[in-house]
PDB file of C-alpha atoms in Angstrom:
ATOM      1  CA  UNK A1438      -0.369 -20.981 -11.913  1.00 53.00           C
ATOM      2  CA  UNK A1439      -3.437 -19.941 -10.215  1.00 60.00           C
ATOM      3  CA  UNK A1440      -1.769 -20.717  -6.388  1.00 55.00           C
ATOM      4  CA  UNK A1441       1.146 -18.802  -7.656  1.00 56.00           C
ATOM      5  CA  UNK A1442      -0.164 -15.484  -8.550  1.00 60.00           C
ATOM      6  CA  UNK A1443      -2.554 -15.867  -5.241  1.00 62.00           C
ATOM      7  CA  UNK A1444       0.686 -15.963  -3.099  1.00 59.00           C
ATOM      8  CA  UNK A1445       2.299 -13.431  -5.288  1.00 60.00           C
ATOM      9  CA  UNK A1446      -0.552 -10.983  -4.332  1.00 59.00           C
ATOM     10  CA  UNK A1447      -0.937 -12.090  -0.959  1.00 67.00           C
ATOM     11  CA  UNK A1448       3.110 -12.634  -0.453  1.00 66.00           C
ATOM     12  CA  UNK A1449       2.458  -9.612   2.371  1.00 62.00           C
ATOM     13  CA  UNK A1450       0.192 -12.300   4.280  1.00 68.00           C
ATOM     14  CA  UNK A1451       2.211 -15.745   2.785  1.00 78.00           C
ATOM     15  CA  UNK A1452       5.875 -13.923   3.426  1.00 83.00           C
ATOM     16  CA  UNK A1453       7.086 -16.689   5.870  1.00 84.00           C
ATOM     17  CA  UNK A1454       5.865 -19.339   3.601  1.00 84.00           C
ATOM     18  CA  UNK A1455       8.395 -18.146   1.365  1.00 86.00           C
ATOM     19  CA  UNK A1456      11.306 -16.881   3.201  1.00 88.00           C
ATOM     20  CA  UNK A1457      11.284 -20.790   4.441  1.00 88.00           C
ATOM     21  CA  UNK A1458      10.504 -22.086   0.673  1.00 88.00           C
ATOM     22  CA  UNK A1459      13.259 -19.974  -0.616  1.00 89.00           C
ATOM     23  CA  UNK A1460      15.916 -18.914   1.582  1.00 89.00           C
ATOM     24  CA  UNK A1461      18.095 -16.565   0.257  1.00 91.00           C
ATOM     25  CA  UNK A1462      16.420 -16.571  -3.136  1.00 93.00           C
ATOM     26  CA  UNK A1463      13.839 -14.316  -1.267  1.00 93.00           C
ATOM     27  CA  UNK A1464      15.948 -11.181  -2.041  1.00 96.00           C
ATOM     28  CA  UNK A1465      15.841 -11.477  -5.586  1.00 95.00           C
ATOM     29  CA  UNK A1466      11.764 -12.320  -5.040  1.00 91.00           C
ATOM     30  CA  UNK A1467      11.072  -9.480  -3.400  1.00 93.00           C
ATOM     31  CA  UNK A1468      13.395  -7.010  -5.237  1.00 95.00           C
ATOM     32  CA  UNK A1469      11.464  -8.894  -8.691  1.00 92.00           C
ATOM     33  CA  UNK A1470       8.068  -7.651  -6.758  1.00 91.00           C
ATOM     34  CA  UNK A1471       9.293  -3.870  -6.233  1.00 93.00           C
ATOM     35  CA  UNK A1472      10.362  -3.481  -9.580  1.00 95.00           C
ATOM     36  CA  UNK A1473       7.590  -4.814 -11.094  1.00 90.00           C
ATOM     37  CA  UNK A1474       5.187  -2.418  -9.446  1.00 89.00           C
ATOM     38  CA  UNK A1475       7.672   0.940 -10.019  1.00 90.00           C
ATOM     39  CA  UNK A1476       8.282   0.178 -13.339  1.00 89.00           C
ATOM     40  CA  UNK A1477       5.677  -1.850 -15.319  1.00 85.00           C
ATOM     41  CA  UNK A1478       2.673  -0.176 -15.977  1.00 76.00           C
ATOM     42  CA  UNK A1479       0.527  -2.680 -16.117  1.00 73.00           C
ATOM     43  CA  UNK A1480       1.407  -4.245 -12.598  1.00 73.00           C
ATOM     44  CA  UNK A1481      -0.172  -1.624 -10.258  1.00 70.00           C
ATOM     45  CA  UNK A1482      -1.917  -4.570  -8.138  1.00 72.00           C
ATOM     46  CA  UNK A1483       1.735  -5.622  -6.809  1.00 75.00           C
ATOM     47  CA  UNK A1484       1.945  -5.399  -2.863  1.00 74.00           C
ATOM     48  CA  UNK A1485       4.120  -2.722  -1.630  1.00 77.00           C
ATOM     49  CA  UNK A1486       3.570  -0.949   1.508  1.00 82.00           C
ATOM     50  CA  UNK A1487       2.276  -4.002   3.500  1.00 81.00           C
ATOM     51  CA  UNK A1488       4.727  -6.025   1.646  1.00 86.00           C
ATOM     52  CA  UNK A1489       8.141  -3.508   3.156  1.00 91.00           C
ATOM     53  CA  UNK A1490       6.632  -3.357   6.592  1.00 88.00           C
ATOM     54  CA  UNK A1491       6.132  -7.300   6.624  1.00 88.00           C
ATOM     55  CA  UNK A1492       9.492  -7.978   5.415  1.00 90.00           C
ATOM     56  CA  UNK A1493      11.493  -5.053   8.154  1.00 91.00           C
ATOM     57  CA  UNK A1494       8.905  -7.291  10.454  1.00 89.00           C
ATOM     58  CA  UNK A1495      11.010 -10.149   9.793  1.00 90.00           C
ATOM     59  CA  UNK A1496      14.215  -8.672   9.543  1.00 91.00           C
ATOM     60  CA  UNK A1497      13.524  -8.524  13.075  1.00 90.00           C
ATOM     61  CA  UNK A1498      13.056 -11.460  13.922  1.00 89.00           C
ATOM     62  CA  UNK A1499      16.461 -12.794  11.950  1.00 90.00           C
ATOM     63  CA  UNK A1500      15.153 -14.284   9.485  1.00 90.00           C
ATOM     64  CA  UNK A1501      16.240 -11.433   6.627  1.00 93.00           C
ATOM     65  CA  UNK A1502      19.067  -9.343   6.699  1.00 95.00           C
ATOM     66  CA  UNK A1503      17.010  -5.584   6.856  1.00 95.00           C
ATOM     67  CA  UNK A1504      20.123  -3.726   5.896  1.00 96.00           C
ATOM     68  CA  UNK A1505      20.745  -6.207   2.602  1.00 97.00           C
ATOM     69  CA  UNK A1506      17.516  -6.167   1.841  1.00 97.00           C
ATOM     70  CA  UNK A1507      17.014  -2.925   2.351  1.00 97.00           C
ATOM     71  CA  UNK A1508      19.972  -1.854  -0.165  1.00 97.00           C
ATOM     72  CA  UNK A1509      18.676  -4.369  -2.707  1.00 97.00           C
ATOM     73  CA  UNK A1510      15.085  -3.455  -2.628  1.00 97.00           C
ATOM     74  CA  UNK A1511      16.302   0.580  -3.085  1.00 97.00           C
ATOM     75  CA  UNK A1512      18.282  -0.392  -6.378  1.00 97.00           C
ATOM     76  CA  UNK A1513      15.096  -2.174  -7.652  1.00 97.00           C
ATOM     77  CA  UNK A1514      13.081   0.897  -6.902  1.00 96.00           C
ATOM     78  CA  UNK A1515      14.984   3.320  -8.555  1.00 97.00           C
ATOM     79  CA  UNK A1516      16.091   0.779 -11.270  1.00 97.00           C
ATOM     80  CA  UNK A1517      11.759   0.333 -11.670  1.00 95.00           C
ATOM     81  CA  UNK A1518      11.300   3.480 -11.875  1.00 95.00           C
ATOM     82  CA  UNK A1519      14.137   4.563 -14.536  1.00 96.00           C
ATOM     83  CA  UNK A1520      12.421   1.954 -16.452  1.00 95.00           C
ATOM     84  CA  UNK A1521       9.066   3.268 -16.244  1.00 92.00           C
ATOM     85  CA  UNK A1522      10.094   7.070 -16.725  1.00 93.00           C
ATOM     86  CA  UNK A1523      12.142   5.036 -20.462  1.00 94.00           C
ATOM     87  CA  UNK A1524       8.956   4.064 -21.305  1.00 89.00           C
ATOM     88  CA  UNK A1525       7.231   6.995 -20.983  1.00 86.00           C
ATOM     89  CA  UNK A1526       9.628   9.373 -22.729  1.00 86.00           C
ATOM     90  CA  UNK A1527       9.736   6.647 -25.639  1.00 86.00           C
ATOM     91  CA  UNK A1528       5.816   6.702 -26.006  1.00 81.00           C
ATOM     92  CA  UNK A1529       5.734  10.319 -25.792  1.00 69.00           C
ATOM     93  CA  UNK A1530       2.513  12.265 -24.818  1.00 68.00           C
ATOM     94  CA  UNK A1531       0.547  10.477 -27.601  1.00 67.00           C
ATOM     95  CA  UNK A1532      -0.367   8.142 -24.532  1.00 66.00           C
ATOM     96  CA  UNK A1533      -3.133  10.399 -23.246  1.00 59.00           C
ATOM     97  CA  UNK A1534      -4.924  10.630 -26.656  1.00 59.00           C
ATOM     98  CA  UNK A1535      -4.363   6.871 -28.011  1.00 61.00           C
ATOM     99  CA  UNK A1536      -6.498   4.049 -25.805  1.00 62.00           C
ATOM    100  CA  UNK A1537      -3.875   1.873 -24.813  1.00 60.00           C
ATOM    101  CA  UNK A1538      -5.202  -1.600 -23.557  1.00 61.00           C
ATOM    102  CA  UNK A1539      -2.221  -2.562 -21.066  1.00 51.00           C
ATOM    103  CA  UNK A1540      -3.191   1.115 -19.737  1.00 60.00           C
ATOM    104  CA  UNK A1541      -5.191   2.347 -16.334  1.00 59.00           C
ATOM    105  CA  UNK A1542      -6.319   5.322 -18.342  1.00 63.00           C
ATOM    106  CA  UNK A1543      -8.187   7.036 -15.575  1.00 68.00           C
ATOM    107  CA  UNK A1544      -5.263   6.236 -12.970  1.00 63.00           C
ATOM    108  CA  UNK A1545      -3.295   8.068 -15.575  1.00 67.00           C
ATOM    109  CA  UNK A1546      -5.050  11.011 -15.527  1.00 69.00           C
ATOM    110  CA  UNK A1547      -5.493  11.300 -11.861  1.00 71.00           C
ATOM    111  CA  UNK A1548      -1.612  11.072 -12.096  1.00 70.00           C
ATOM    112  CA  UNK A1549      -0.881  13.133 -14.474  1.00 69.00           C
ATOM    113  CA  UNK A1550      -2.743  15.653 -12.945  1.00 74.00           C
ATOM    114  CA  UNK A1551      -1.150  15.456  -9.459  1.00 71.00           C
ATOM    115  CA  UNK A1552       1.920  15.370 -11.623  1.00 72.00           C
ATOM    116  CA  UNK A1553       1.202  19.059 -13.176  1.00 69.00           C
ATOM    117  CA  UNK A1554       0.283  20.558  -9.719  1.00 71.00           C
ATOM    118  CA  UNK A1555       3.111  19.055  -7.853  1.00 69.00           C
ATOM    119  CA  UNK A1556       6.109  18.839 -10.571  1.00 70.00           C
ATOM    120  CA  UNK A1557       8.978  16.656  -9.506  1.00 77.00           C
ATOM    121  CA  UNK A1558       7.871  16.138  -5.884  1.00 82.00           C
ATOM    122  CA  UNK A1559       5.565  13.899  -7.512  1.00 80.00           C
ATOM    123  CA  UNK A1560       8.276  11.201  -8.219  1.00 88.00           C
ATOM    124  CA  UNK A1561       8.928  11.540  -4.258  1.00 90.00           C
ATOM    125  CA  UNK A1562       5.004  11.897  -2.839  1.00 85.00           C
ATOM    126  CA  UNK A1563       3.794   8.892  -4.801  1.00 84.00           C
ATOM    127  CA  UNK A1564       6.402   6.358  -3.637  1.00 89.00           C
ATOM    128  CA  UNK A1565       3.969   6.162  -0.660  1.00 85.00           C
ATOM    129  CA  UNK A1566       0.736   6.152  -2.683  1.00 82.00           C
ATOM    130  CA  UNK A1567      -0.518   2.906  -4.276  1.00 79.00           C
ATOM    131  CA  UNK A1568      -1.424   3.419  -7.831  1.00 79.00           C
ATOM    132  CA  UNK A1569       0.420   6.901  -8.098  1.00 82.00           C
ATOM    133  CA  UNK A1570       3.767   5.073  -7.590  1.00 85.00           C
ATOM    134  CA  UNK A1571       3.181   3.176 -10.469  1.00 85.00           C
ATOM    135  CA  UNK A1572       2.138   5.762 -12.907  1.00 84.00           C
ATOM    136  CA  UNK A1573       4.334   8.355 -12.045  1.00 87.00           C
ATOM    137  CA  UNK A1574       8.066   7.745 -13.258  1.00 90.00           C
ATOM    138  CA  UNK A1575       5.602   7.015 -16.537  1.00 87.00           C
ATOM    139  CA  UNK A1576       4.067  10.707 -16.616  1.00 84.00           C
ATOM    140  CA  UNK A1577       7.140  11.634 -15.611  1.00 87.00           C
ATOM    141  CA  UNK A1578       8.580  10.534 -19.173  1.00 87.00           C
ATOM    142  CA  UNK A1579       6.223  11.588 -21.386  1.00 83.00           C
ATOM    143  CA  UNK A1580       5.990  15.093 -19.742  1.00 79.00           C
ATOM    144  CA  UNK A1581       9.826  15.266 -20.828  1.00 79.00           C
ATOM    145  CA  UNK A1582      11.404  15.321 -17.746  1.00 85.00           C
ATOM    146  CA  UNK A1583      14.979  16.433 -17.337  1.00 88.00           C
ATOM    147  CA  UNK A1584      16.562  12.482 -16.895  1.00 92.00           C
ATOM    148  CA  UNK A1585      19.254  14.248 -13.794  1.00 92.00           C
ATOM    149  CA  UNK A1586      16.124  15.539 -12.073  1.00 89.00           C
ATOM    150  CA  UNK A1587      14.309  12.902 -12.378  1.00 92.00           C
ATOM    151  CA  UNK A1588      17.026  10.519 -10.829  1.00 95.00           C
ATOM    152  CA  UNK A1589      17.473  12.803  -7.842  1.00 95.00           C
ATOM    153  CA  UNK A1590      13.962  12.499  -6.869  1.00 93.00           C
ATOM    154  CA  UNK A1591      14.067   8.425  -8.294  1.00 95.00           C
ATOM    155  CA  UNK A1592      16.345   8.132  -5.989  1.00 96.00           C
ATOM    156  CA  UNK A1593      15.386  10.310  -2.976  1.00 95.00           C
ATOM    157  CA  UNK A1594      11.772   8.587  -2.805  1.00 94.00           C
ATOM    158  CA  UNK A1595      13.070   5.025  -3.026  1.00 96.00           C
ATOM    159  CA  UNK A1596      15.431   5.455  -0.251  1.00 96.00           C
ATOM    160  CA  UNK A1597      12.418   6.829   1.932  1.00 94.00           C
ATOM    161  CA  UNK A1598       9.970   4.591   1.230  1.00 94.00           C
ATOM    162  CA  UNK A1599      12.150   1.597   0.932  1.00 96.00           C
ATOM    163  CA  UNK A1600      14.020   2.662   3.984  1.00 95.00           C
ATOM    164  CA  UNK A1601      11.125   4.245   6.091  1.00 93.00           C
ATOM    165  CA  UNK A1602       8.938   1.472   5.815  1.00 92.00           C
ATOM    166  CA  UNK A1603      10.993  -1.415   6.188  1.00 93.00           C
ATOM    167  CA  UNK A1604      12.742   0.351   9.483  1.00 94.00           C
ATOM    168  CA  UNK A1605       8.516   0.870  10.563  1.00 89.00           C
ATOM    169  CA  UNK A1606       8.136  -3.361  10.186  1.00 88.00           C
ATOM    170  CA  UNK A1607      11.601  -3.849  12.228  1.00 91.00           C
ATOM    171  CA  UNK A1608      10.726  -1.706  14.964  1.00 89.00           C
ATOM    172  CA  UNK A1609       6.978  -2.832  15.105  1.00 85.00           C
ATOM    173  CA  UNK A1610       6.031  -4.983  12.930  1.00 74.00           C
ATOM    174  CA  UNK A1611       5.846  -7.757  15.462  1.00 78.00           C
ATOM    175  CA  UNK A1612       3.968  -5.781  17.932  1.00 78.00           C
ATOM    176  CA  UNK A1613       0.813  -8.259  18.690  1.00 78.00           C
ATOM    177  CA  UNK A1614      -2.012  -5.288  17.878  1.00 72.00           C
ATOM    178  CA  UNK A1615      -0.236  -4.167  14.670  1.00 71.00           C
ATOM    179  CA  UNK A1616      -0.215  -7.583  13.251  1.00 67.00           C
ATOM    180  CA  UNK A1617      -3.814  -7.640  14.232  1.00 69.00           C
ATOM    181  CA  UNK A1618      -4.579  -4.587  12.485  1.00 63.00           C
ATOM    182  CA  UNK A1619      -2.068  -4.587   9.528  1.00 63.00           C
ATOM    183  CA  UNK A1620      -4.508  -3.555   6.774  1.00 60.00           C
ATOM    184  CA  UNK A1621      -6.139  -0.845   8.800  1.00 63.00           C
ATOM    185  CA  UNK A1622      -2.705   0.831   9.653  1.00 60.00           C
ATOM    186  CA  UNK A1623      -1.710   0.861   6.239  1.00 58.00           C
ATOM    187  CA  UNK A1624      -4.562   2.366   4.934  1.00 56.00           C
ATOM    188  CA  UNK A1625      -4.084   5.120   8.036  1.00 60.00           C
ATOM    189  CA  UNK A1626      -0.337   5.608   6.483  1.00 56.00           C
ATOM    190  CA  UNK A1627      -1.690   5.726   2.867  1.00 53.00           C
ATOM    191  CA  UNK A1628      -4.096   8.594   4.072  1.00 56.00           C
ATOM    192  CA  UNK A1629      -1.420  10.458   6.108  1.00 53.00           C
ATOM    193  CA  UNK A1630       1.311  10.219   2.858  1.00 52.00           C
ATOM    194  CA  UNK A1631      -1.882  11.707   0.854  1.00 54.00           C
ATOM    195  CA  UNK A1632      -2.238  14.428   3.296  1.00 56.00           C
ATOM    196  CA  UNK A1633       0.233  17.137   2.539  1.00 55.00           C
ATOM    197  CA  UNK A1634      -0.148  16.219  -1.493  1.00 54.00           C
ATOM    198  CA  UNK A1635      -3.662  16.834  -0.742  1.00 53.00           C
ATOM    199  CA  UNK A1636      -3.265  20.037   1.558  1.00 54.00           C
ATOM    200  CA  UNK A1637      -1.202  21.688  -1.602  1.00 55.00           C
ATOM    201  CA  UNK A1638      -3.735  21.123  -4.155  1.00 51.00           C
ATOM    202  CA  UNK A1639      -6.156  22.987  -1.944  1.00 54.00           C
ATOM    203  CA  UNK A1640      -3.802  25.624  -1.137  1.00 56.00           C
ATOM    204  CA  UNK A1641      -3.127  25.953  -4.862  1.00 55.00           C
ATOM    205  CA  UNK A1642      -7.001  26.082  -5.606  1.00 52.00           C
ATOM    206  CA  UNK A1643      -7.557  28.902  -2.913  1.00 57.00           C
ATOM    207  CA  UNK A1644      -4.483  31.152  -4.255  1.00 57.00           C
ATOM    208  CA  UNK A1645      -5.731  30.535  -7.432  1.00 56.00           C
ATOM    209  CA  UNK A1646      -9.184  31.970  -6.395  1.00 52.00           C
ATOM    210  CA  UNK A1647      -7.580  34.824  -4.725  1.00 54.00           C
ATOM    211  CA  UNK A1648      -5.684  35.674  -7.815  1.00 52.00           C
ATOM    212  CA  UNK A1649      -8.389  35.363 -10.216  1.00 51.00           C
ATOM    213  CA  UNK A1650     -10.538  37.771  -7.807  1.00 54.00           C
ATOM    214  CA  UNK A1651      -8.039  40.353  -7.561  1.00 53.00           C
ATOM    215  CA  UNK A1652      -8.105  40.546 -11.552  1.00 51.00           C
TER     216      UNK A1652
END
């Protein structure tokens, strides 16, 4: 049990291992894997990023179908997510004020407060933020969101991330110095999908400044 949840959070480094223990039963792995981390709470550790580019890596190469897996891993995102966002609307906001074991309480606060500064955007933005991702379909929920908005953006930020990163891994995900340097260039693309999220909440903070000046 111990070897299995080691490849299952190294699967990003052990992918090949599978794709050749598995064949086609690798779909339904990795699809298992994306849902898991969009829409169970307390599976935040999943892989994702690395995980996408890896697999568009070897799309490449032939051994996956990118455009299959591609479609499947989108319905598992949004299907995670819808899940998540149940949850959440079921527990309600007593979740912030109840200490809920299964719970990341402080990544759910950092959430939920992106979440009030950047409103449904949020559902979109954190697809390519570790953590965020996770939690935010759930704050989503128990903030009441409207369920067709919610789904637009569900399914606007799975296609992108799903999409964007696997298409990242086919193009160069077998590019000698990226597979070198894997873990450094995700953390670069973590930092540049935090950027603009980042950027607002400062430019919120400074008009809010302004304002509160002028009165």
């Amino acid at each position: 049990m111990a070897e299995f949840f080691h490849l299952l959070l190294n699967i990003d480094q052990s992918l090949g291992v599978w794709v050749a223990q598995y064949g086609a039963w690798i779909y339904l792995i990795l699809a298992l894997i994306i849902f898991g981390e969009t829409g169970l709470v307390v599976l935040p550790f999943l892989p994702g990023d690395s995980l996408l580019f890896i697999a568009g890596a070897f799309g490449a190469t032939g051994h996956l179908d990118p455009v299959l897996m591609a479609g499947i891993l989108v319905v598992a995102a949004i299907l995670g997510n819808t899940v998540n966002y149940s949850v959440g609307r079921y527990i309600g906001p007593k979740v912030f004020s109840h200490d809920y074991r299964f719970l990341d309480r402080k990544a759910l606060l950092k959430t939920h407060a992106f979440y009030e500064k950047h409103g449904g955007k949020t559902i979109v933005l954190s697809r390519f933020l570790p953590l965020f991702r996770t939690f935010a379909p759930f704050v989503a929920g128990v903030a009441g969101m409207r369920v067709g908005l919610f789904q637009f953006y569900n399914a606007l930020g799975a296609v992108g991330w799903i999409v964007g990163l696997i298409t990242l891994g086919y193009f160069f995900g077998n590019v000698p110095i990226i597979k070198e340097h894997l873990n450094t260039i995700v953390l670069i693309g973590i930092g540049a999908a935090a950027i603009p999220a980042v950027l607002g909440v400062l430019w919120k903070l400074l008009r809010g400044k302004d304002s509160s000046k002028a009165t």
